[in-house]
Short mmCIF file of C-alpha atoms and ligand atoms in Angstrom, two decimals:
data_model
loop_
_atom_site.label_atom_id
_atom_site.label_comp_id
_atom_site.label_asym_id
_atom_site.label_seq_id
_atom_site.Cartn_x
_atom_site.Cartn_y
_atom_site.Cartn_z
CA MET A 1 126.86 9.89 24.72
CA GLN A 2 125.95 9.88 28.35
CA GLU A 3 125.96 12.32 31.21
CA GLN A 4 128.77 12.12 33.75
CA THR A 5 129.27 12.71 37.44
CA ILE A 6 132.19 12.16 39.80
CA ARG A 7 132.88 8.77 41.41
CA ALA A 8 133.48 9.84 45.00
CA ALA A 9 133.19 12.88 47.25
CA VAL A 10 136.18 15.23 47.36
CA GLU A 11 136.79 18.23 49.57
CA CYS A 12 138.95 21.27 50.12
CA SER A 13 138.99 24.39 52.22
CA GLY A 14 140.05 27.93 51.53
CA ILE A 15 138.84 31.51 51.65
CA GLY A 16 136.56 33.56 49.45
CA LEU A 17 138.29 36.05 47.17
CA HIS A 18 135.85 38.88 47.85
CA SER A 19 134.45 38.03 51.30
CA GLY A 20 137.72 36.75 52.76
CA ALA A 21 135.46 34.24 54.56
CA PRO A 22 136.82 30.77 55.37
CA VAL A 23 134.91 28.03 53.58
CA PHE A 24 134.87 24.23 53.50
CA MET A 25 133.79 22.80 50.18
CA ARG A 26 132.79 19.28 49.20
CA ILE A 27 131.89 18.00 45.73
CA LEU A 28 129.53 15.02 45.73
CA PRO A 29 128.30 12.72 42.95
CA ALA A 30 124.74 13.46 41.79
CA ALA A 31 122.00 11.59 39.92
CA PRO A 32 121.50 11.97 36.15
CA GLY A 33 119.55 15.09 35.28
CA THR A 34 120.62 16.96 38.44
CA GLY A 35 122.96 19.43 36.78
CA ILE A 36 125.28 21.34 39.10
CA VAL A 37 123.64 22.26 42.40
CA PHE A 38 125.19 24.33 45.18
CA ARG A 39 124.19 23.49 48.74
CA ARG A 40 124.69 25.74 51.78
CA THR A 41 125.37 23.32 54.65
CA ASP A 42 125.39 26.28 57.06
CA LEU A 43 121.78 27.06 56.05
CA ASP A 44 120.07 23.69 56.54
CA GLY A 45 121.30 22.41 53.20
CA PHE A 46 119.54 25.12 51.17
CA GLU A 47 120.12 24.39 47.49
CA ILE A 48 120.69 26.73 44.56
CA GLU A 49 120.83 25.32 41.05
CA ALA A 50 123.58 26.59 38.77
CA THR A 51 121.30 28.17 36.19
CA GLY A 52 120.89 31.59 34.66
CA ARG A 53 117.53 31.91 36.40
CA ASN A 54 119.36 32.20 39.73
CA VAL A 55 121.96 34.79 38.68
CA ALA A 56 121.99 37.58 41.21
CA ARG A 57 124.69 40.15 41.41
CA VAL A 58 127.31 40.34 38.80
CA SER A 59 130.21 42.72 39.06
CA TYR A 60 133.71 41.41 39.69
CA ALA A 61 132.38 37.87 40.14
CA THR A 62 129.23 35.93 39.36
CA SER A 63 126.84 35.24 42.21
CA LEU A 64 123.73 33.12 42.41
CA MET A 65 120.80 33.91 44.66
CA LYS A 66 117.59 32.13 45.51
CA LYS A 67 115.10 33.26 48.17
CA GLY A 68 117.68 35.67 49.55
CA VAL A 69 120.40 33.01 49.90
CA LEU A 70 123.65 33.83 48.13
CA ILE A 71 126.41 31.75 46.58
CA SER A 72 129.25 33.89 45.36
CA THR A 73 132.09 33.54 42.84
CA THR A 74 130.81 30.42 41.11
CA GLU A 75 132.66 30.85 37.81
CA HIS A 76 135.95 29.01 38.38
CA ALA A 77 134.39 25.80 39.75
CA LEU A 78 131.69 25.80 37.04
CA SER A 79 134.37 26.30 34.43
CA ALA A 80 136.22 23.24 35.75
CA PHE A 81 133.04 21.12 35.56
CA VAL A 82 132.58 22.07 31.91
CA GLY A 83 136.24 21.49 31.14
CA MET A 84 136.14 18.03 32.76
CA GLY A 85 132.80 17.08 31.18
CA ILE A 86 130.92 16.79 34.49
CA ASP A 87 127.16 17.20 34.03
CA ASN A 88 125.93 16.37 37.51
CA ALA A 89 127.36 17.23 40.93
CA VAL A 90 126.41 18.74 44.25
CA VAL A 91 128.77 21.38 45.61
CA GLU A 92 128.45 21.80 49.36
CA LEU A 93 129.69 24.99 51.01
CA ASP A 94 129.51 26.10 54.63
CA ASN A 95 129.73 29.79 53.75
CA LEU A 96 128.57 32.20 51.07
CA GLU A 97 131.55 32.21 48.72
CA LEU A 98 133.49 29.47 46.93
CA PRO A 99 137.16 29.18 47.88
CA ILE A 100 139.48 31.04 45.52
CA LEU A 101 142.34 28.53 46.07
CA ASP A 102 145.12 29.51 43.64
CA GLY A 103 142.91 31.86 41.60
CA SER A 104 142.51 29.44 38.67
CA ALA A 105 140.34 26.39 37.93
CA ARG A 106 143.24 23.94 38.27
CA PRO A 107 142.59 22.96 41.92
CA PHE A 108 138.95 22.13 41.03
CA VAL A 109 140.12 20.15 38.02
CA GLU A 110 142.53 18.22 40.26
CA MET A 111 139.75 17.50 42.77
CA ILE A 112 137.55 16.11 39.98
CA GLY A 113 140.50 14.10 38.71
CA LYS A 114 141.07 12.68 42.18
CA ALA A 115 137.38 11.79 42.55
CA GLY A 116 137.28 10.08 39.16
CA ILE A 117 134.58 10.39 36.51
CA ARG A 118 131.57 8.11 36.20
CA LYS A 119 129.43 7.71 33.09
CA GLN A 120 125.68 7.71 33.78
CA ARG A 121 122.70 6.12 32.09
CA ARG A 122 121.19 9.17 30.52
CA PRO A 123 122.00 10.68 27.13
CA ARG A 124 123.69 14.04 27.45
CA LYS A 125 121.66 16.88 25.98
CA TYR A 126 123.57 19.68 24.31
CA LEU A 127 122.37 23.20 23.67
CA LYS A 128 123.12 23.66 19.99
CA ILE A 129 123.12 27.24 18.76
CA ARG A 130 120.97 27.57 15.64
CA ARG A 131 121.05 31.32 15.05
CA GLY A 132 123.72 33.95 15.61
CA LEU A 133 123.26 36.59 18.28
CA GLU A 134 125.35 39.63 19.10
CA MET A 135 125.16 41.88 22.14
CA ARG A 136 127.01 45.20 22.37
CA GLU A 137 127.63 47.64 25.14
CA GLY A 138 129.78 50.59 24.13
CA ASP A 139 132.99 49.06 22.78
CA LYS A 140 132.32 45.71 24.46
CA CYS A 141 130.78 42.88 22.54
CA ILE A 142 129.80 39.26 22.94
CA SER A 143 128.31 37.03 20.27
CA VAL A 144 127.44 33.42 19.67
CA HIS A 145 127.34 31.56 16.34
CA PRO A 146 126.20 28.13 15.15
CA ALA A 147 128.94 25.47 15.17
CA ASP A 148 129.25 21.70 15.64
CA THR A 149 131.71 22.06 18.52
CA TYR A 150 132.15 24.41 21.48
CA SER A 151 134.78 27.06 20.93
CA VAL A 152 135.59 30.38 22.53
CA SER A 153 137.47 33.38 21.21
CA TYR A 154 138.31 36.23 23.59
CA ALA A 155 139.98 39.60 23.09
CA ILE A 156 141.03 42.01 25.81
CA ASN A 157 142.70 45.40 25.71
CA PHE A 158 144.04 46.24 29.13
CA PRO A 159 146.19 49.32 29.64
CA HIS A 160 149.23 47.66 31.20
CA PRO A 161 152.69 47.13 29.71
CA LEU A 162 152.44 43.34 30.26
CA ILE A 163 148.97 42.98 28.77
CA GLY A 164 147.68 45.43 26.17
CA LYS A 165 145.84 43.59 23.41
CA GLU A 166 145.61 39.84 23.90
CA THR A 167 143.48 37.39 21.95
CA PHE A 168 142.97 33.71 22.63
CA GLU A 169 140.93 31.22 20.70
CA VAL A 170 140.30 27.66 21.79
CA GLU A 171 138.14 24.74 20.86
CA LEU A 172 137.12 23.07 24.09
CA SER A 173 137.99 19.55 23.07
CA ASN A 174 140.90 17.14 23.16
CA GLY A 175 142.03 18.25 26.60
CA ASN A 176 142.54 21.80 25.38
CA TYR A 177 140.78 23.21 28.43
CA LEU A 178 143.12 21.36 30.76
CA ARG A 179 146.24 22.30 28.82
CA HIS A 180 145.53 25.89 27.91
CA ILE A 181 142.85 27.32 30.20
CA ALA A 182 142.48 25.62 33.60
CA ALA A 183 145.67 26.98 35.17
CA ALA A 184 145.19 30.64 34.18
CA ARG A 185 144.84 32.75 37.32
CA THR A 186 142.71 35.77 38.08
CA PHE A 187 144.47 39.11 38.30
CA GLY A 188 144.18 42.52 39.86
CA SER A 189 146.22 45.67 40.18
CA ARG A 190 147.74 47.30 43.27
CA GLN A 191 146.42 50.64 42.03
CA ASP A 192 142.78 49.47 42.14
CA GLU A 193 143.21 47.62 45.42
CA LYS A 194 142.09 50.36 47.80
CA THR A 195 139.00 51.27 45.79
CA MET A 196 137.96 47.64 45.54
CA ARG A 197 138.52 46.97 49.24
CA ASN A 198 136.43 50.04 50.03
CA MET A 199 133.67 48.50 47.91
CA GLY A 200 133.84 45.41 50.12
CA LEU A 201 135.62 43.40 47.43
CA ILE A 202 138.85 41.33 47.29
CA ARG A 203 139.08 40.97 51.08
CA GLY A 204 140.61 37.53 50.59
CA ALA A 205 142.99 38.51 47.79
CA SER A 206 146.67 37.76 48.21
CA ARG A 207 149.76 36.98 46.16
CA GLU A 208 148.87 33.30 46.60
CA ASN A 209 145.53 33.57 44.79
CA CYS A 210 145.85 36.23 42.12
CA ILE A 211 148.39 37.80 39.80
CA VAL A 212 149.19 41.17 41.36
CA LEU A 213 149.91 43.84 38.78
CA THR A 214 152.05 46.80 39.65
CA ARG A 215 152.30 49.93 37.50
CA ASP A 216 154.76 48.30 35.11
CA GLY A 217 155.06 44.64 36.03
CA ILE A 218 153.84 41.94 38.40
CA GLU A 219 154.68 41.32 42.04
CA ASN A 220 154.37 37.56 42.07
CA GLY A 221 155.81 36.17 38.86
CA PRO A 222 156.43 34.20 36.86
CA LEU A 223 153.25 34.02 34.81
CA ARG A 224 152.00 30.52 33.99
CA PHE A 225 151.45 31.61 30.37
CA SER A 226 152.70 34.82 28.74
CA ASP A 227 149.06 35.57 27.88
CA GLU A 228 147.62 34.25 31.16
CA PHE A 229 145.27 37.24 31.46
CA VAL A 230 143.18 36.58 28.36
CA ARG A 231 143.23 32.85 29.09
CA HIS A 232 141.68 33.60 32.47
CA LYS A 233 138.94 35.56 30.71
CA VAL A 234 138.22 32.45 28.64
CA LEU A 235 138.08 30.45 31.89
CA ASP A 236 135.58 32.93 33.37
CA LEU A 237 133.46 32.94 30.21
CA VAL A 238 133.25 29.14 30.13
CA GLY A 239 132.24 29.16 33.82
CA ASP A 240 129.58 31.83 33.34
CA LEU A 241 128.13 30.20 30.22
CA ALA A 242 127.80 26.95 32.18
CA LEU A 243 124.73 28.66 33.64
CA VAL A 244 122.78 27.76 30.48
CA GLY A 245 122.69 24.36 32.19
CA LYS A 246 123.87 22.21 29.29
CA PRO A 247 127.07 21.78 27.30
CA ILE A 248 127.05 24.24 24.40
CA LEU A 249 127.64 23.55 20.74
CA GLY A 250 128.48 26.91 19.25
CA LYS A 251 131.21 29.48 18.83
CA VAL A 252 131.36 32.27 21.36
CA VAL A 253 133.26 35.45 20.56
CA ALA A 254 133.89 38.03 23.28
CA ASP A 255 135.65 41.37 23.02
CA ARG A 256 136.38 43.12 26.34
CA ALA A 257 133.30 41.57 27.89
CA GLY A 258 132.98 40.65 31.57
CA HIS A 259 130.77 38.72 33.95
CA ALA A 260 127.80 41.04 33.36
CA MET A 261 127.84 40.53 29.60
CA HIS A 262 128.55 36.80 29.94
CA THR A 263 125.49 36.32 32.14
CA ALA A 264 123.37 38.66 30.00
CA LEU A 265 124.12 36.32 27.10
CA VAL A 266 123.04 33.35 29.25
CA SER A 267 119.74 35.07 30.11
CA THR A 268 119.07 35.92 26.46
CA ILE A 269 119.78 32.36 25.36
CA LEU A 270 117.51 30.91 28.05
CA ARG A 271 114.69 33.34 27.18
CA ASP A 272 114.78 32.91 23.41
CA LYS A 273 114.29 29.28 22.48
CA THR A 274 114.45 30.07 18.76
CA LEU A 275 118.21 30.63 19.20
CA TRP A 276 118.98 26.98 19.92
CA GLU A 277 117.81 23.44 19.98
CA GLU A 278 118.43 20.60 22.35
CA VAL A 279 120.33 17.74 20.70
CA THR A 280 121.96 14.47 21.63
CA LEU A 281 125.04 13.27 19.81
CA SER A 282 126.07 9.89 18.53
CA GLN A 283 129.38 8.56 19.77
CA GLU A 284 130.97 9.54 16.50
CA GLU A 285 129.72 13.13 16.67
CA GLU A 286 130.64 13.30 20.32
CA SER A 287 134.20 12.42 19.50
CA THR A 288 134.61 15.80 17.85
CA ALA A 289 132.49 17.86 20.24
CA SER A 290 133.32 16.82 23.78
CA PRO A 291 136.06 18.14 26.00
CA TYR A 292 137.89 14.82 25.57
CA ALA A 293 137.56 14.48 21.87
CA SER A 294 140.18 14.34 19.22
CA GLN A 295 141.89 17.04 17.23
CA ALA A 296 141.37 20.70 17.83
CA ALA A 297 143.34 23.85 17.85
CA ALA A 298 144.15 26.38 20.48
CA GLY A 299 146.33 29.38 20.11
CA SER A 300 146.84 33.01 20.75
CA HIS A 301 147.97 35.94 18.77
CA ALA A 302 148.72 39.48 19.83
ZN1 ZN B 401 137.90 34.63 37.26
#
């Protein structure tokens, strides 16, 4: 199976969730082997590759940095590229943070859909997990296990009457990403708002781009899924793990993790080459492993 890019340039504009900065974004087709590359058009076209080696700050979002140049909040767009099976693209930005749009990956998915997808003449290389690995931090945990497909299982326990314990498990094939994950929006609570703004965060947050939690409900319902919160965590995880630079074949299990643990897993995987091997798949194998392939399950349980 071959690598893919988009057929034509597509663009959008918006504001950054944390910076509040206006930004114009364009996604361009890219040559085989390029991967996903961010380009700062406001800084002479300075480029930063979407790889774990360029991970900079990670707190409430994932940021990339190279030679002091920052690209912030990369996870939702990268998640959309994985979900749509896009290997190669250039993402141009005229500011430091990606637009938050509606707080989910759906607008990016729609842009890619509008651009169209082009198959390229280079076999796609997958990163196939060979050996299990678990990382713990207090009661948080993230692990990866050998598997023939890419699947994610996420558990959260968030002290809010609408959330509590939520678990979601999905195999990223057969359009499951588009149906179950892409539209899940980011969320934040009114109670944390002041603290976060004082930290210089969420300056662009509004009811249009995140689910706003009050003490006992939400301000801007309805939810897109009753368990939208944990689905958004899956979306974030897929976007952060895209920083390994190749589609993954393995099962990832996360329990109350976050961007820091997601990217720590990426760094560990990139450092330890005994954990994985690079493989190509025949068309037949691909049909069960790719985001477009047949038959897979997705579901949640409380
Ligand atoms: Zn997110």
